[in-house]
Coordinates of C-alpha atoms in Angstrom, one line a residue:
M167 CA 78.8 -57.4 73.0
T168 CA 80.5 -59.2 70.2
S169 CA 83.7 -58.2 68.5
H170 CA 84.3 -58.2 64.8
Q171 CA 87.4 -60.1 63.9
N172 CA 89.2 -59.1 60.7
H173 CA 91.1 -61.4 58.5
P174 CA 94.8 -60.4 57.9
G175 CA 95.1 -57.7 55.4
E176 CA 91.4 -56.6 55.7
P177 CA 90.8 -53.0 56.7
D178 CA 89.1 -52.4 60.0
P179 CA 85.5 -51.5 59.2
A180 CA 85.6 -48.7 61.8
E181 CA 88.6 -47.2 60.0
D182 CA 86.8 -47.4 56.7
R183 CA 83.8 -45.5 58.0
A184 CA 86.1 -42.8 59.4
H185 CA 87.5 -42.0 56.0
Q186 CA 84.5 -42.5 53.8
G187 CA 84.0 -39.7 51.3
E188 CA 87.7 -38.8 51.3
D189 CA 89.0 -37.5 47.9
L190 CA 92.5 -38.3 46.6
A191 CA 93.9 -35.1 48.0
A192 CA 92.6 -35.8 51.5
L193 CA 93.7 -39.4 51.4
L194 CA 97.2 -38.5 50.2
Q195 CA 97.6 -35.8 52.9
R196 CA 96.4 -38.2 55.6
L197 CA 98.8 -40.9 54.5
L198 CA 101.7 -38.5 54.1
D199 CA 101.1 -37.2 57.6
Q200 CA 101.5 -40.9 58.8
S201 CA 104.8 -41.2 56.8
Q202 CA 107.5 -40.1 59.0
G203 CA 109.9 -37.7 57.2
K204 CA 108.3 -38.2 53.8
N205 CA 106.9 -35.5 51.6
Q206 CA 105.2 -35.1 48.2
K207 CA 108.5 -35.1 46.3
D208 CA 109.4 -38.4 48.0
L209 CA 106.0 -39.9 47.0
A210 CA 106.2 -38.7 43.4
T211 CA 109.7 -40.1 43.0
A212 CA 109.0 -43.4 44.6
A213 CA 105.7 -43.9 42.7
G214 CA 107.1 -42.9 39.4
I215 CA 104.9 -39.8 38.8
S216 CA 105.9 -36.2 38.2
Y217 CA 105.9 -33.9 41.2
Q218 CA 103.9 -31.4 39.3
T219 CA 101.1 -33.9 38.7
L220 CA 101.1 -35.1 42.3
N221 CA 101.1 -31.5 43.5
A222 CA 98.1 -30.6 41.3
W223 CA 96.2 -33.6 42.7
M224 CA 97.0 -32.5 46.2
N225 CA 95.9 -28.9 45.5
R226 CA 92.8 -30.1 43.6
T227 CA 93.8 -28.2 40.5
R228 CA 93.8 -31.3 38.4
G229 CA 91.1 -34.0 38.1
T230 CA 91.8 -37.5 39.4
S231 CA 89.0 -39.5 37.7
R232 CA 91.4 -40.7 35.0
V233 CA 94.4 -41.6 37.1
D234 CA 95.9 -44.8 35.7
P235 CA 95.1 -47.8 37.9
E236 CA 98.7 -48.8 38.0
T237 CA 99.6 -45.3 39.4
L238 CA 97.1 -45.8 42.2
R239 CA 98.5 -49.3 42.9
S240 CA 102.0 -47.9 42.9
M241 CA 101.1 -45.3 45.5
V242 CA 99.6 -48.0 47.7
E243 CA 102.8 -50.0 47.5
V244 CA 105.0 -46.9 48.3
F245 CA 103.0 -46.1 51.4
R246 CA 103.0 -49.7 52.5
S247 CA 106.8 -49.8 52.0
W248 CA 107.0 -46.8 54.3
G249 CA 105.0 -48.7 57.0
V250 CA 101.7 -46.9 56.4
K251 CA 98.6 -49.1 56.3
T252 CA 96.4 -48.5 53.3
T253 CA 94.5 -50.5 50.7
P254 CA 93.9 -50.2 47.0
R255 CA 90.2 -49.9 47.8
E256 CA 90.9 -46.5 49.6
F257 CA 92.7 -45.2 46.5
F258 CA 90.1 -46.3 44.0
E259 CA 87.2 -45.0 46.1
A260 CA 89.0 -41.7 46.5
V261 CA 89.0 -41.2 42.7
G262 CA 85.4 -42.5 42.4
R263 CA 86.1 -45.8 40.7
P264 CA 85.2 -49.3 41.5
V265 CA 88.0 -51.4 42.8
P266 CA 89.3 -53.7 40.0
G267 CA 89.7 -57.4 40.7
P268 CA 93.1 -58.7 41.6
T269 CA 95.5 -59.3 38.7
N270 CA 96.0 -62.9 37.7
E271 CA 99.0 -63.6 35.4
E272 CA 97.5 -66.8 34.1
R273 CA 94.2 -65.2 33.2
E274 CA 95.9 -62.2 31.6
A275 CA 98.2 -64.5 29.5
R276 CA 95.2 -66.5 28.4
L277 CA 93.4 -63.4 27.3
L278 CA 96.4 -62.2 25.4
R279 CA 96.7 -65.6 23.7
I280 CA 93.1 -65.4 22.6
Y281 CA 93.5 -61.8 21.4
R282 CA 96.5 -62.6 19.3
Q283 CA 94.6 -65.4 17.5
L284 CA 91.8 -63.1 16.4
P285 CA 91.7 -61.3 13.1
E286 CA 92.5 -57.6 13.3
G287 CA 88.9 -56.5 13.0
K288 CA 87.9 -58.8 15.9
Q289 CA 90.8 -57.5 18.0
R290 CA 89.4 -54.0 17.6
D291 CA 85.9 -55.3 18.5
L292 CA 87.3 -56.9 21.6
I293 CA 89.0 -53.7 22.7
T294 CA 85.8 -51.7 22.1
D295 CA 83.8 -54.2 24.1
A296 CA 86.3 -54.2 26.9
E297 CA 86.2 -50.4 27.0
A298 CA 82.4 -50.4 27.1
M299 CA 82.5 -52.9 30.0
L300 CA 84.9 -50.7 31.9
R301 CA 82.7 -47.6 31.4
V302 CA 79.6 -49.5 32.6
S303 CA 81.5 -50.8 35.7
R304 CA 82.5 -47.2 36.6
V305 CA 78.8 -46.2 36.5
S306 CA 77.6 -49.1 38.6

């Protein structure tokens, strides 16, 4: 019998299988249950979102497909700061989105420099193209 060894920071594949298909409400509830003494209000405050919005997600009365990626990343960081193991992948999968690549300040700065050099019409075209790429990546 061989044992799979994970690299530091990689989720355990067995854990991933145990939570496949989890929506955002189920994920948040599971992680809050692992957060000693923390509740929805604590999470909302720490993640910079309104309690009403978080509560609606938890009660499944508000859709989650358009949750801002930075909000998802913020919740990951809050849970990690509380000592709860989680990954961005869990959050993005819970809202039915592909996991974006890691941010890279140098690449982002380069893209912004290029954008600023374009005429206004080409800037609009670039935004339109980027939005189309994003829509296609959500379907794939």
